[in-house]
Coordinates of C-alpha atoms and ligand atoms in Angstrom, one line a residue:
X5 CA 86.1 82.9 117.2
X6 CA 82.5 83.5 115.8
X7 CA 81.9 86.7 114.0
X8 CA 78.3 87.9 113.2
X9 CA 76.6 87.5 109.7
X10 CA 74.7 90.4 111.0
X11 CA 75.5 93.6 112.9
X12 CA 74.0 97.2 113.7
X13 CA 74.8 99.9 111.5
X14 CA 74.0 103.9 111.1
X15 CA 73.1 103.9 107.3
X16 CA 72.6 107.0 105.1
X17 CA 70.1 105.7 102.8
X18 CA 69.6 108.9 100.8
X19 CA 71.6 112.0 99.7
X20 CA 70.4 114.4 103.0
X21 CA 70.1 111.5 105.4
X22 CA 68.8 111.2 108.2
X23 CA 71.3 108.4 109.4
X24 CA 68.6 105.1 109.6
X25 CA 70.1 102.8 112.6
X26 CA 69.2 99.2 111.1
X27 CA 70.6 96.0 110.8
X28 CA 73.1 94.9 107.7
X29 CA 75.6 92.0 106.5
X30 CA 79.1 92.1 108.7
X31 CA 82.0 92.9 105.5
X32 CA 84.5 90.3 105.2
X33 CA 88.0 91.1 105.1
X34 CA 90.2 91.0 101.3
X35 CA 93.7 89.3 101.1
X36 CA 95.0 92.1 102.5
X37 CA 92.2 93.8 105.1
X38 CA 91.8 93.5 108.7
X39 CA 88.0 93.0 109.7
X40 CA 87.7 95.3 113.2
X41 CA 85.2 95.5 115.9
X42 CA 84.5 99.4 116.4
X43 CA 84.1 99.9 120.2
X44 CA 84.3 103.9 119.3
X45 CA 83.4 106.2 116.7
X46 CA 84.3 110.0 116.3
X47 CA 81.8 112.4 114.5
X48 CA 83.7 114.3 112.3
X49 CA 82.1 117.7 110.5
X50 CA 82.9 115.4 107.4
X51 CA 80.2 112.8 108.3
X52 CA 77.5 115.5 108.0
X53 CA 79.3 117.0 104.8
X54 CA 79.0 113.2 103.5
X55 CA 75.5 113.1 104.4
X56 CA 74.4 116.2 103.2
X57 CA 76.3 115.8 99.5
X58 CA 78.2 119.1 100.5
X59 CA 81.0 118.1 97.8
X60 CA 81.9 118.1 94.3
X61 CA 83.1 114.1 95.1
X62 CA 80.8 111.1 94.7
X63 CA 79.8 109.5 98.0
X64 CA 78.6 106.0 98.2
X65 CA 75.2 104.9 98.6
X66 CA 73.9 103.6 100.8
X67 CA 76.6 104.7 103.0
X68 CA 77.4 103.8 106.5
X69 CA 79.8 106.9 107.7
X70 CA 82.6 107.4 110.4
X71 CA 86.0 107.4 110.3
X72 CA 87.5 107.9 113.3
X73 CA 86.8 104.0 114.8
X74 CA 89.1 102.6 117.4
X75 CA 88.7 98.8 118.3
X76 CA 90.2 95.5 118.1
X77 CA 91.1 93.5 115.1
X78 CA 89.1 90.2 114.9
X79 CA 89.7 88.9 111.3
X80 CA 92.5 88.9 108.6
X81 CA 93.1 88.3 105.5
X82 CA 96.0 86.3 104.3
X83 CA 98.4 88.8 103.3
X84 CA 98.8 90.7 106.1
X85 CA 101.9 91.8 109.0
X86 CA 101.1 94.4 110.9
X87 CA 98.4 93.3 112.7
X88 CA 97.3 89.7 114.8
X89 CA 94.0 89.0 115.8
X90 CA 93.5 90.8 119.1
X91 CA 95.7 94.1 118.4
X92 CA 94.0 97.4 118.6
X93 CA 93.3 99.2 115.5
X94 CA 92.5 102.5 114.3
X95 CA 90.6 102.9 110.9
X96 CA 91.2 106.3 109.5
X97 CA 89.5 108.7 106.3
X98 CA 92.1 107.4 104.3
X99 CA 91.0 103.7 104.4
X100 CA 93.5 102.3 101.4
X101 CA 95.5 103.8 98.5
X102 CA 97.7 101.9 95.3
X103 CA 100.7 102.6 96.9
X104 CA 102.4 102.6 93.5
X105 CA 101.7 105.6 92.0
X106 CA 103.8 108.8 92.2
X107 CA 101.8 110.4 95.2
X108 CA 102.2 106.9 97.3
X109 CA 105.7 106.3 96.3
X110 CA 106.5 109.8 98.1
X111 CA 104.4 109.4 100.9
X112 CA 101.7 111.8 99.8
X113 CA 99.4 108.6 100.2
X114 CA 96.3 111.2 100.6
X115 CA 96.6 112.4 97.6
X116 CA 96.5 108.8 95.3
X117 CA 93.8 108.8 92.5
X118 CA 93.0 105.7 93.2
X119 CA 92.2 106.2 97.5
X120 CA 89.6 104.9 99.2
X121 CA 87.6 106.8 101.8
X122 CA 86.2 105.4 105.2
X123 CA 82.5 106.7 105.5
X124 CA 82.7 108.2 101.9
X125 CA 83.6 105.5 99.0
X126 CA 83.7 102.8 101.3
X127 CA 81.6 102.2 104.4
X128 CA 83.4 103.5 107.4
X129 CA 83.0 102.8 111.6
X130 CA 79.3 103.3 112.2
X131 CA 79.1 100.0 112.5
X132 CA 79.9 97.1 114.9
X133 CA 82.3 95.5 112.4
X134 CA 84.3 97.6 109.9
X135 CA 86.7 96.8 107.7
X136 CA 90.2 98.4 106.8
X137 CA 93.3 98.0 104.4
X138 CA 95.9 96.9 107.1
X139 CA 98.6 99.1 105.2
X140 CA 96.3 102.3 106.0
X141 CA 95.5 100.8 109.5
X142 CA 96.6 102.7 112.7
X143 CA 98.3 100.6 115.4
X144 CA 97.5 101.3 118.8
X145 CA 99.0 100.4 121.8
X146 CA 97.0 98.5 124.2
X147 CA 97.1 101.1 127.1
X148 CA 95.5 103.8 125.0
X149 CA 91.7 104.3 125.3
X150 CA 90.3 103.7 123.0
X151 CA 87.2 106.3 123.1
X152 CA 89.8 108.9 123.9
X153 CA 92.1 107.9 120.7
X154 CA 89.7 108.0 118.3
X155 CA 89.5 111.7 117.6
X156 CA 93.2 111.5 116.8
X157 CA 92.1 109.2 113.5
X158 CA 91.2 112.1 111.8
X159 CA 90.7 115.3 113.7
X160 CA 94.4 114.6 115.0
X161 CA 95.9 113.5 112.5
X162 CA 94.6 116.2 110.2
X163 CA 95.4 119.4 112.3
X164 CA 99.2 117.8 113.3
X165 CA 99.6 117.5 109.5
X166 CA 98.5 121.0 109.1
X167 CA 100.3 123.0 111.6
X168 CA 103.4 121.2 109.8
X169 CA 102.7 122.7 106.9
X170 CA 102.4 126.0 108.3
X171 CA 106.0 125.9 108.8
X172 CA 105.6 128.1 111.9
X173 CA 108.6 127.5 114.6
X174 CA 108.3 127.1 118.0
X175 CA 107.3 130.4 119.9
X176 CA 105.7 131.6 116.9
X177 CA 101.8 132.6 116.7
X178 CA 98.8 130.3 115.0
X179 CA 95.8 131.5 114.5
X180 CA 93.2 128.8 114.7
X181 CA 90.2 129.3 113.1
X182 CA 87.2 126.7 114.5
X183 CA 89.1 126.3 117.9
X184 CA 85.9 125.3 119.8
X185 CA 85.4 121.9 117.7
X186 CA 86.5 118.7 117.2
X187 CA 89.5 120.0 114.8
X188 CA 90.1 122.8 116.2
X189 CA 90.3 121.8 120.4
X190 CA 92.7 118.9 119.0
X191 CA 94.9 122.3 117.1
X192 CA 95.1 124.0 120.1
X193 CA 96.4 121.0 122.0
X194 CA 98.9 119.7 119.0
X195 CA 100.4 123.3 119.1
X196 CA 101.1 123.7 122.4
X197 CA 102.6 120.4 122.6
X198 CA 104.9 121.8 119.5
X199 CA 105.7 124.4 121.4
X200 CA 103.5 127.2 119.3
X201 CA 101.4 130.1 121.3
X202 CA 97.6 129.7 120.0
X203 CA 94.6 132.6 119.6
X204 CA 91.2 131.2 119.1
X205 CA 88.6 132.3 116.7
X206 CA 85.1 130.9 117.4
X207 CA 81.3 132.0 118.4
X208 CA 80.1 131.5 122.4
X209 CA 81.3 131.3 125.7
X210 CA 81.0 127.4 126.1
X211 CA 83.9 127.1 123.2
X212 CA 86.1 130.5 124.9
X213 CA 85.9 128.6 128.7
X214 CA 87.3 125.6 126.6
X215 CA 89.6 127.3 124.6
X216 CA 91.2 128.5 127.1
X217 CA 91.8 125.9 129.7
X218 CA 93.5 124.0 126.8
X219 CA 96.1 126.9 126.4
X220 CA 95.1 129.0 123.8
X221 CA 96.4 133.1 124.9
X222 CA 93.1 134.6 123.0
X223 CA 89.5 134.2 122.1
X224 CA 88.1 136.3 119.8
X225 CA 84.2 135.3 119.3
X226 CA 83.2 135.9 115.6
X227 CA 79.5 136.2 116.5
X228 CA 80.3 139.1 119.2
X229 CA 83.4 141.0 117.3
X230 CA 83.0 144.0 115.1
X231 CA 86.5 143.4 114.2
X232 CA 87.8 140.1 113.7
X233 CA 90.5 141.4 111.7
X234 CA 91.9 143.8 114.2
X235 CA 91.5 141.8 117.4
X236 CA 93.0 138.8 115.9
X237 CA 96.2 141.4 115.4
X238 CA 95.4 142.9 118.2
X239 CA 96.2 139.3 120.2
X240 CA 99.5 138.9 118.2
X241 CA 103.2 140.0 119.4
X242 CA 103.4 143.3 118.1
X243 CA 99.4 143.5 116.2
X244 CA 101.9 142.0 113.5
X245 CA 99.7 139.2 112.9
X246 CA 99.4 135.7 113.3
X247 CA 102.6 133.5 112.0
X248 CA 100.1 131.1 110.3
X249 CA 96.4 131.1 109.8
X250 CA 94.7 127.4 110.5
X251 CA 91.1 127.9 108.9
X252 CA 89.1 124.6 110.2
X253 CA 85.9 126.6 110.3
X254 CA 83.1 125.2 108.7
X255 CA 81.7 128.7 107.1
X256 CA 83.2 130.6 104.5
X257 CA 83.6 134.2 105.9
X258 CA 86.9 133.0 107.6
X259 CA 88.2 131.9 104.3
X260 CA 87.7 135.4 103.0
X261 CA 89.4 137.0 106.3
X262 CA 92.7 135.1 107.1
X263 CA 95.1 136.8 104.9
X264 CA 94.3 139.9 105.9
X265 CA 95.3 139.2 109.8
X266 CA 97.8 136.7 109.0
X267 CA 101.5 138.2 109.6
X268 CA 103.5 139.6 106.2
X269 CA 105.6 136.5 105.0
X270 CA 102.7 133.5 107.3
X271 CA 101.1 131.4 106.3
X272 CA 97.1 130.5 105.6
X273 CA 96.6 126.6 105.7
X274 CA 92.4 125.8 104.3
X275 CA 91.5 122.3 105.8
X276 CA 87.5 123.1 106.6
X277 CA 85.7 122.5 103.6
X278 CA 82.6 124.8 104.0
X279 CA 80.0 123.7 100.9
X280 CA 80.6 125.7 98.2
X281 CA 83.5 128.0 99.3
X282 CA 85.8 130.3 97.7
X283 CA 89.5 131.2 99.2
X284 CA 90.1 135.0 98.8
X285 CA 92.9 137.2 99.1
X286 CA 93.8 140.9 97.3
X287 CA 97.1 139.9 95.3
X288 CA 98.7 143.3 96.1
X289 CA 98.6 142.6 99.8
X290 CA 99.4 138.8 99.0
X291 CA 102.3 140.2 97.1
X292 CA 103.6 142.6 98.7
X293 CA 103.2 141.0 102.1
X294 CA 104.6 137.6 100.7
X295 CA 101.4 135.6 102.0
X296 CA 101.3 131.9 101.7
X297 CA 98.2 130.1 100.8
X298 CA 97.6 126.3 100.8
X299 CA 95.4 123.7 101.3
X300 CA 96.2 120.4 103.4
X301 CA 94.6 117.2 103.7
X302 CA 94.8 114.6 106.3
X303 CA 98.1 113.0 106.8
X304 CA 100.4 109.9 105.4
X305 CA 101.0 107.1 107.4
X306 CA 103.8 108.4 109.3
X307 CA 101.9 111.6 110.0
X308 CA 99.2 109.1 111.7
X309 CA 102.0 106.9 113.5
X310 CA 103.5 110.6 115.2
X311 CA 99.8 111.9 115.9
X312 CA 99.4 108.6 117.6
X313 CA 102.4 108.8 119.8
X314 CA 102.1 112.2 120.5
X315 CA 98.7 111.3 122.4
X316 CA 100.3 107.9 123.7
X317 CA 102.7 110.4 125.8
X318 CA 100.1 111.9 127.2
X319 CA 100.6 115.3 125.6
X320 CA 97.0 115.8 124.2
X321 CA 94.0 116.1 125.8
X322 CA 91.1 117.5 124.2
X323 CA 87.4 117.2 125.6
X324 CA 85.1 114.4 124.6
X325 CA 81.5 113.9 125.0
X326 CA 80.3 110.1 124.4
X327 CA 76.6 109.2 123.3
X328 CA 75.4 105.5 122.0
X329 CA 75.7 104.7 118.7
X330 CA 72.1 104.9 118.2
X331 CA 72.2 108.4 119.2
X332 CA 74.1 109.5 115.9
X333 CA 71.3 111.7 114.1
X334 CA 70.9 114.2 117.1
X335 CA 74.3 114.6 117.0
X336 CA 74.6 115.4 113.9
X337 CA 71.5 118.2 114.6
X338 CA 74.2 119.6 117.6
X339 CA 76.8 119.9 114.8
X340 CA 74.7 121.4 112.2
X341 CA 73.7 123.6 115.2
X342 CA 77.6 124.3 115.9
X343 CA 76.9 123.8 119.3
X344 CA 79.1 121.0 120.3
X345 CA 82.9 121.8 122.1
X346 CA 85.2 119.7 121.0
X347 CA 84.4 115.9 119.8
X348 CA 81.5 113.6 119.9
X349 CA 82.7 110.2 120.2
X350 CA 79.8 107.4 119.9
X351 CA 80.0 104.3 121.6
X352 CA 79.4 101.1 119.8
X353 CA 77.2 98.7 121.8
X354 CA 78.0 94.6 121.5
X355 CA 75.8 93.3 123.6
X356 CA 73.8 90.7 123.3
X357 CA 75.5 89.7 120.4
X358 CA 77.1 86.3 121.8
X359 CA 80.4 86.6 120.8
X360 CA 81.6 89.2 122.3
X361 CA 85.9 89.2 121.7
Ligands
NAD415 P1 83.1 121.1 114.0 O1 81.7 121.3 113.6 O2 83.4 120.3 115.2 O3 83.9 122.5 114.2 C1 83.7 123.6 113.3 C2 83.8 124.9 114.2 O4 83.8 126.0 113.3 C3 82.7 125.0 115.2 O5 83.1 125.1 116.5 C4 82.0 126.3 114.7 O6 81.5 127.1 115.7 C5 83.2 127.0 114.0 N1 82.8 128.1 113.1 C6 81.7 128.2 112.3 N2 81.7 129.4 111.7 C7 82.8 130.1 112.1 C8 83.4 131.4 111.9 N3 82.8 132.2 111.0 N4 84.5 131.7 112.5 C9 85.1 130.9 113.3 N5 84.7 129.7 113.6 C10 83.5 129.3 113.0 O7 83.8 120.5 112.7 P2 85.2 119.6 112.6 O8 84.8 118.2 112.7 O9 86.2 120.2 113.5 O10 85.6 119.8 111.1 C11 85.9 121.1 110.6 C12 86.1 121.2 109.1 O11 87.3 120.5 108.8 C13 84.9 120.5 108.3 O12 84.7 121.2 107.2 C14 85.6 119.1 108.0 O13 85.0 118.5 106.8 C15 87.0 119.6 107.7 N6 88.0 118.5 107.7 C16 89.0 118.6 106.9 C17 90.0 117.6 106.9 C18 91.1 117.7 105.9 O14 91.9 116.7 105.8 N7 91.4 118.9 105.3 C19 89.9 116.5 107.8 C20 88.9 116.5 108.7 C21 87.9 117.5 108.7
ZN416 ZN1 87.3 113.6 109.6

């Protein structure tokens, strides 16, 4: 099979952006790489972060983003098992790692110095062609869609991991913070599928009608409340609280907020990275009320393989809007906007390029 020397790309050309859709060289897979051709891309909140050098953490330049790309493997190198030409393949944030340092050895692959970053240190899915360390790879089965798995790649991933980490139990409260966006519609479906009772926290009545056909028992709309505080308690068993706070809101007020609606002895998990934002929490409450505070980042591997499945079963299904590749930089304006439920997934066109797989 012929792959392209050239293919379309959204490229970042400049700190800011905007996103210039342009032609560029196809990458060509390491030893130990699979080369895939991205039929769909999510737009992750982190894209625009990327773009708009939100963070304290180098991104690349020129950068093409995305990293939430489902396709099919057409090229790879020599050194690799997991995947034959043909498979379906998922390329995630976390597009490689040492796997021999400390952090990899124990499956905290996210946090190895030496990762690489799809759409951040390396160039990610807005692209026809990407390319992917097949260890970091997802495999997907062939009756998945692909447009509706890629979400999962990160937003998934990212907000099974996190509700884990709450530690909550079955039954129990969450509180999720951002529940009318890509993160948060995938966190309302991932708890209910885990058995957890959900309250919403987000601004407009597009985001409540969604919130609530995917199961969540509140909405309380931060741009109408006077109170978020009290009607978030007021929504838990009890006015107790929420059993864990999952912040995936992409402003910092929240940030400043959860532990004082979060039940005595729950749990705060940060995963939204609002630019330039502080966690805060009085210690006498946080002491006396034995608060939990923590951060969490993606997933490992096996995190992504049981995201995957979960989905595969048919137990998640969040909203998706689709929109050409092309279209990239007035979604981005929608997200900046907050004005999109759930996920944007782009399609990747291959036509006419003549060798289609
Ligand atoms: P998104 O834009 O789809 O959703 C963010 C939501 O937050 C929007 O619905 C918005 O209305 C809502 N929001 C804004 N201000 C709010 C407030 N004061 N109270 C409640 N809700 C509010 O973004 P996304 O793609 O879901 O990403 C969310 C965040 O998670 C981003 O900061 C992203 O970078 C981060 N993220 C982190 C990880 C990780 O591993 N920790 C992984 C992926 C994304
Ligand atoms: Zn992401």
């Amino acid at each position: 099979m012929t792959i392209p020397e050239m293919q379309w790309a959204q490229v970042v050309e400049q700190k800011g952006g905007p996103p210039v859709y342009k032609q560029i060289p196809v990458g060509k897979p390491g030893p130990d790489e699979i080369l895939v051709k991205i039929r769909y891309t999510g737009v992750c909140h982190t894209d625009l972060h990327a773009m708009k050098g939100d963070w304290p953490l180098p991104v690349k330049l020129p950068l093409v983003g995305g990293h939430e790309g489902a396709g099919v493997v057409v090229a790879k190198g020599d050194l690799v098992t997991g995947f034959e030409i043909g498979d379906h393949a998922g390329i995630k944030w976390l597009n490689g790692s040492c796997l021999s340092c400390e952090f990899c050895k124990q499956a905290d692959e996210p946090l190895c110095p030496h990762a690489s970053l799809s759409g951040y240190t390396v160039d990610g899915t807005f692209q026809q062609y990407a390319v992917a360390k097949a260890s970091h790879a997802s495999n997907l089965p062939k009756e998945v869609p692909l447009d509706a798995v890629a979400p999962i790649l990160c937003a998934g991933i990212t907000v099974y991991k996190g509700l884990k980490e709450s530690g909550v139990r079955p039954g129990q409260t969450v509180a999720i913070v951002g529940a009318g966006g890509g993160l948060g519609s995938l966190a309302l479906q991932y708890a209910k599928a885990m058995g957890l009772r959900t309250i919403s926290i987000d601004g407009g009545d597009e985001k409540k009608a969604m919130c609530e056909k995917l199961g969540s028992e509140a909405y309380i709309d931060f741009k109408t409340s006077n109170d978020v505080v009290a009607d978030v308690k007021a929504a838990t068993p009890e006015g107790l609280g929420a059993h864990a706070v999952i912040l995936l809101a992409v402003a910092e007020k929240p940030f400043q907020q959860a532990t004082e609606y979060v039940r005595s002895r729950g749990t705060v998990v940060a995963i939204g990275m609002p630019a330039g934002a502080y966690l805060r929490s009085p210690v006498f409450n946080t002491v006396v009320r034995m608060i939990n505070i923590k951060g969490s980042y993606v997933g490992n591997r096996q995190d992504g393989v049981e995201a995957v499945d979960f989905f595969a079963r048919g137990l998640i299904n969040a909203p998706f809007k689709t929109a050409p590749l092309e279209e990239l930089p007035r979604i981005f304006e929608l997200m900046e906007q907050g004005q999109i439920a759930g996920r944007y997934v782009l399609e990747v066109p291959h036509l006419p390029i003549r060798t289609e797989y």
